PDB file of C-alpha atoms in Angstrom:
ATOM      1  CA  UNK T   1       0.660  17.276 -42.695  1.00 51.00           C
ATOM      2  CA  UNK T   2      -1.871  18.103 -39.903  1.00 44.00           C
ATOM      3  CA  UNK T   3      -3.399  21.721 -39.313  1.00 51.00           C
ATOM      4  CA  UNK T   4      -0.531  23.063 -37.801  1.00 52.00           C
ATOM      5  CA  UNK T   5       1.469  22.002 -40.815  1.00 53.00           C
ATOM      6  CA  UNK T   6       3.987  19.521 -39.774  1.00 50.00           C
ATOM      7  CA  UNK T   7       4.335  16.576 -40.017  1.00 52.00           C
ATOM      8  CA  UNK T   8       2.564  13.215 -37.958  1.00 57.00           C
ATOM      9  CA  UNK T   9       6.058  12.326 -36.279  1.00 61.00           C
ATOM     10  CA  UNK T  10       7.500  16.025 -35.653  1.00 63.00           C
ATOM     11  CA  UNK T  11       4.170  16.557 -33.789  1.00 60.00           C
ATOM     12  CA  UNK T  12       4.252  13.037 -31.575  1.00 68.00           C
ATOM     13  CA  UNK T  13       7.813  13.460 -30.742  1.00 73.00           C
ATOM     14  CA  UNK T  14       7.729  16.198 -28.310  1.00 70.00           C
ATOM     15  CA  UNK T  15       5.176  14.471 -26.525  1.00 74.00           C
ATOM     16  CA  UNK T  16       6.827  11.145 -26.228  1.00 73.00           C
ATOM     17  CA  UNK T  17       9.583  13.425 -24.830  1.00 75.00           C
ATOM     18  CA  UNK T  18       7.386  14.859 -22.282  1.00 78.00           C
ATOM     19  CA  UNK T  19       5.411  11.804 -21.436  1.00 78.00           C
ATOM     20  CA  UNK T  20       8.945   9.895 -20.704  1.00 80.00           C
ATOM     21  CA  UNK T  21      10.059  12.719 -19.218  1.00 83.00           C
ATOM     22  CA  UNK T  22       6.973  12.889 -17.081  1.00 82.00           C
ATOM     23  CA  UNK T  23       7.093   9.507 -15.991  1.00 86.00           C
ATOM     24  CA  UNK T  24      10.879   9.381 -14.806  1.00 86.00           C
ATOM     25  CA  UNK T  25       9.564  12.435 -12.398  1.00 86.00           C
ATOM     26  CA  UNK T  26       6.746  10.955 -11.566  1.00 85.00           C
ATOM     27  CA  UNK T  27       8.960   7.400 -10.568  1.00 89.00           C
ATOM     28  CA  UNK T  28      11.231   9.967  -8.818  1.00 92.00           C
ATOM     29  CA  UNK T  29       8.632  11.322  -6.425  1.00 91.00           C
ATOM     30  CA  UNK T  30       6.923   7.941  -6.038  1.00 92.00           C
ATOM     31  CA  UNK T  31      10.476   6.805  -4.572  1.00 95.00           C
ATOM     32  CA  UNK T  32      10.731   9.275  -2.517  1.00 95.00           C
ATOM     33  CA  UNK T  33       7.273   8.762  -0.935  1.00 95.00           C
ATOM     34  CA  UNK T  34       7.828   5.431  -0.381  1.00 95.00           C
ATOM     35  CA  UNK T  35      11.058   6.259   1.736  1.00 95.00           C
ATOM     36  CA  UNK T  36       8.883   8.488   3.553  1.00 95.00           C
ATOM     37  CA  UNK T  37       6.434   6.030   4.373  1.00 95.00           C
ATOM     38  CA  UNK T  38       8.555   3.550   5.074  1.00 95.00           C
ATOM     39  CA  UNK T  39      10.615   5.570   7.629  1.00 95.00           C
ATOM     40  CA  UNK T  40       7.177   6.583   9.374  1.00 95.00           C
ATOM     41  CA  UNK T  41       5.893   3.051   9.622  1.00 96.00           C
ATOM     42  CA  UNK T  42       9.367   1.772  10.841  1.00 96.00           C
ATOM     43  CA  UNK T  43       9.154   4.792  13.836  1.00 96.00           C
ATOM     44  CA  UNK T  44       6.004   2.377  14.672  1.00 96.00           C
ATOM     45  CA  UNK T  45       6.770  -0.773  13.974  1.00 96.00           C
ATOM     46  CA  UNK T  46       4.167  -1.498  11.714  1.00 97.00           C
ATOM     47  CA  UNK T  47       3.389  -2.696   8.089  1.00 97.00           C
ATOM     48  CA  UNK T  48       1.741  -1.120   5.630  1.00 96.00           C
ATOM     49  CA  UNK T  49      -0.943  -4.166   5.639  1.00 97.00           C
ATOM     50  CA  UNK T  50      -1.300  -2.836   9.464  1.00 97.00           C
ATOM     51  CA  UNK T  51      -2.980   0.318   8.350  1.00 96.00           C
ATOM     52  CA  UNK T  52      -5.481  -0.842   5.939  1.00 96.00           C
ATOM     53  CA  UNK T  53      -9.246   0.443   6.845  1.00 96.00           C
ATOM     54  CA  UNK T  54     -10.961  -2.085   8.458  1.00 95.00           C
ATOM     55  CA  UNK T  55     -13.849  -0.958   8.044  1.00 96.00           C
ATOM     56  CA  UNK T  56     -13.826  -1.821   4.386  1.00 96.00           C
ATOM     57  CA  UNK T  57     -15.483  -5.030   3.287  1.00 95.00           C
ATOM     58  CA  UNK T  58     -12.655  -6.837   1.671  1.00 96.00           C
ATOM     59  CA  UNK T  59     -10.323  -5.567   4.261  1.00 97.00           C
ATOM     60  CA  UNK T  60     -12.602  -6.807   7.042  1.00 97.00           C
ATOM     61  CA  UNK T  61     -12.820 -10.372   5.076  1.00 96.00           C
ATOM     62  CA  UNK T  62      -9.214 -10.774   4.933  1.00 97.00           C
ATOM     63  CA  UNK T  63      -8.627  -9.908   8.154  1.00 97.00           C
ATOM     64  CA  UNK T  64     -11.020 -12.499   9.469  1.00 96.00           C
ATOM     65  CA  UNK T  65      -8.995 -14.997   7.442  1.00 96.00           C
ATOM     66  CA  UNK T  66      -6.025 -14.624   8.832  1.00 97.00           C
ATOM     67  CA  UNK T  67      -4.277 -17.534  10.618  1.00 96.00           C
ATOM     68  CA  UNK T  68      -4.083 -17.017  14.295  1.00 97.00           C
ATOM     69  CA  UNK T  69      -0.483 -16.116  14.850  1.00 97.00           C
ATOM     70  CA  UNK T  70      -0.688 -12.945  12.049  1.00 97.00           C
ATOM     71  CA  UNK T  71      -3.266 -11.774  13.985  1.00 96.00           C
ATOM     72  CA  UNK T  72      -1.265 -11.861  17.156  1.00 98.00           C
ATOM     73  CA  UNK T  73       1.743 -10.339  15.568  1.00 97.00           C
ATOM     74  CA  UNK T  74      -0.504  -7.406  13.531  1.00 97.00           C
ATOM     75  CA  UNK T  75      -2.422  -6.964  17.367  1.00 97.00           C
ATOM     76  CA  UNK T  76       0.962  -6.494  18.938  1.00 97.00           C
ATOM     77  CA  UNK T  77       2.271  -4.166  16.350  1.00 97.00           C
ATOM     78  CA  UNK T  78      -1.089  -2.192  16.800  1.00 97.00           C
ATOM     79  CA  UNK T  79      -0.512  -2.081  20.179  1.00 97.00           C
ATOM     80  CA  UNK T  80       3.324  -1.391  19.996  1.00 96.00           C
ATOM     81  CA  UNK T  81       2.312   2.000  18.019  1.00 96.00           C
ATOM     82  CA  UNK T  82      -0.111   2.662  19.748  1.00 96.00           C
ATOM     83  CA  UNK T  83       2.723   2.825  23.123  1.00 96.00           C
ATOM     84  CA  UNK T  84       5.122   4.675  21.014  1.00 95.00           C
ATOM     85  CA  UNK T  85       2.125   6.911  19.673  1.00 95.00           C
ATOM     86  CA  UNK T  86       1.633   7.485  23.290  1.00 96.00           C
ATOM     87  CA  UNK T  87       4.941   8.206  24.635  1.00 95.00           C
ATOM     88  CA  UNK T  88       5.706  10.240  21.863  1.00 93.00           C
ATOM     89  CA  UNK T  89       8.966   8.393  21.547  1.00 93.00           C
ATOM     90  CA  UNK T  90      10.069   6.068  18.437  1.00 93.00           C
ATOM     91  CA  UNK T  91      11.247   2.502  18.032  1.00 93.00           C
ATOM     92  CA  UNK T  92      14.967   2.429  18.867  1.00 93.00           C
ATOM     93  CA  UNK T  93      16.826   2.364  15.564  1.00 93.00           C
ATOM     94  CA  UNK T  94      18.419  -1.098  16.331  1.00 94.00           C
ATOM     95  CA  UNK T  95      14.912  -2.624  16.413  1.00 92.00           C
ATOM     96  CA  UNK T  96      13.905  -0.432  13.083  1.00 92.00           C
ATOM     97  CA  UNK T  97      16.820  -2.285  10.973  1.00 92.00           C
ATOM     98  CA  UNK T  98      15.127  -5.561  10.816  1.00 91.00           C
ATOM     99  CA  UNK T  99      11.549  -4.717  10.139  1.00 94.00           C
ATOM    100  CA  UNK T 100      10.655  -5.369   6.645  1.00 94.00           C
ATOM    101  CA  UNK T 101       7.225  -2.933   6.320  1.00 96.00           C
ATOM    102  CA  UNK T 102       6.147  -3.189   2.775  1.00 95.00           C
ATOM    103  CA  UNK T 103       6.068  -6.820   2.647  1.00 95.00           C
ATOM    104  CA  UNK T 104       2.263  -7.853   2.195  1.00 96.00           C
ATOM    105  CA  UNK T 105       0.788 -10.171   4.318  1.00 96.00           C
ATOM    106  CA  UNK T 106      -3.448  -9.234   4.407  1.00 97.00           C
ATOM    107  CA  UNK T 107      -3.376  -7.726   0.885  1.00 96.00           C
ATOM    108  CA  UNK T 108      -3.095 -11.002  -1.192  1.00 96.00           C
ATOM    109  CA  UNK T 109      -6.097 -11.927   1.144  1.00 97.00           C
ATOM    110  CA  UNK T 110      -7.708  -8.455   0.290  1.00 97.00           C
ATOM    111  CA  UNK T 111      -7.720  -9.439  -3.420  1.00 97.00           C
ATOM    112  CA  UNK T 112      -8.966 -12.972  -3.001  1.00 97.00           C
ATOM    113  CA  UNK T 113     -11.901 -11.307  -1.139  1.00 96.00           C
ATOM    114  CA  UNK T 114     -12.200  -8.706  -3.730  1.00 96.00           C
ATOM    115  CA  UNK T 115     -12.214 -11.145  -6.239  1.00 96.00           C
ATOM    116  CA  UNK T 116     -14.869 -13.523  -4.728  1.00 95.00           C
ATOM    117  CA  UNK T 117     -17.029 -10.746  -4.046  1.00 93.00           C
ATOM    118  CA  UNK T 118     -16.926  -9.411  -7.512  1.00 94.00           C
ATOM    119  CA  UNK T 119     -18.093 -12.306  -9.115  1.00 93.00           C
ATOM    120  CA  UNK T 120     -20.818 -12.840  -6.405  1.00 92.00           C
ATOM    121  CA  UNK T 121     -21.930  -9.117  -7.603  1.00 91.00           C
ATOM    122  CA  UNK T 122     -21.724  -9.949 -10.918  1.00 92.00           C
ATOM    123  CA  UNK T 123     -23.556 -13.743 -10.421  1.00 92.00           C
ATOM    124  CA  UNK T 124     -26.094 -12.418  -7.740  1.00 89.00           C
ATOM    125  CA  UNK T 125     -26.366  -9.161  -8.217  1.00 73.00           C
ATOM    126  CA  UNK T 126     -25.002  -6.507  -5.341  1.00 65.00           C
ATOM    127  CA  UNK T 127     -26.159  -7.119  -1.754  1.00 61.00           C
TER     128      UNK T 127
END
């Protein structure tokens, strides 16, 4: 018995309940924030991978590592959005059906870098 007087397993029940509970919510949201984003990046014709922060290091690194013709098709996307940005006007719905805009294409690359700069850090110290 613990200080409250019940028992070890009457006291971690209720918040296994909760936690599980918690989670399922928290999975519920997550899916709905994911349609969101998806439907938003689809009115642009971009992928997610298209609105990393260059300006990070790793992000930077990857990008330089793509091969040429991902770099033309993320520059044209850019651009495309940029247009419909512009004209205030999103990609026709017929041209949304196809696009596919969580499927990674610079974040693998992004974790290589990460990954080799890490253990430069950690053999050479931080630049």
């Amino acid at each position: 018995r613990n200080c409250l007087g019940v028992g070890d397993r009457e006291a971690i029940e209720p918040i296994m309940a909760i936690n599980l509970m918690g989670k399922k919510v928290f999975n519920q949201v997550a899916k709905v924030y994911q349609g969101a984003v998806v439907s938003r990046l689809n009115q642009f014709g971009l992928k997610f991978d298209d609105i990393l922060n260059e300006a990070e290091p790793d992000v930077a690194t990857a990008l330089s590592r793509l091969p040429p013709d991902q770099k033309q098709a993320r520059d044209r996307r850019l651009k495309r959005a940029l247009d419909i940005s512009f004209k205030k006007k999103p990609l026709p719905e017929e041209l949304q059906a196809g696009l596919t805009p969580l499927e990674p294409y610079v974040m693998p690359l992004v974790d290589e870098a990460k990954e080799l700069r890490l253990e430069r850090e950690l053999l050479n110290g931080p630049r």
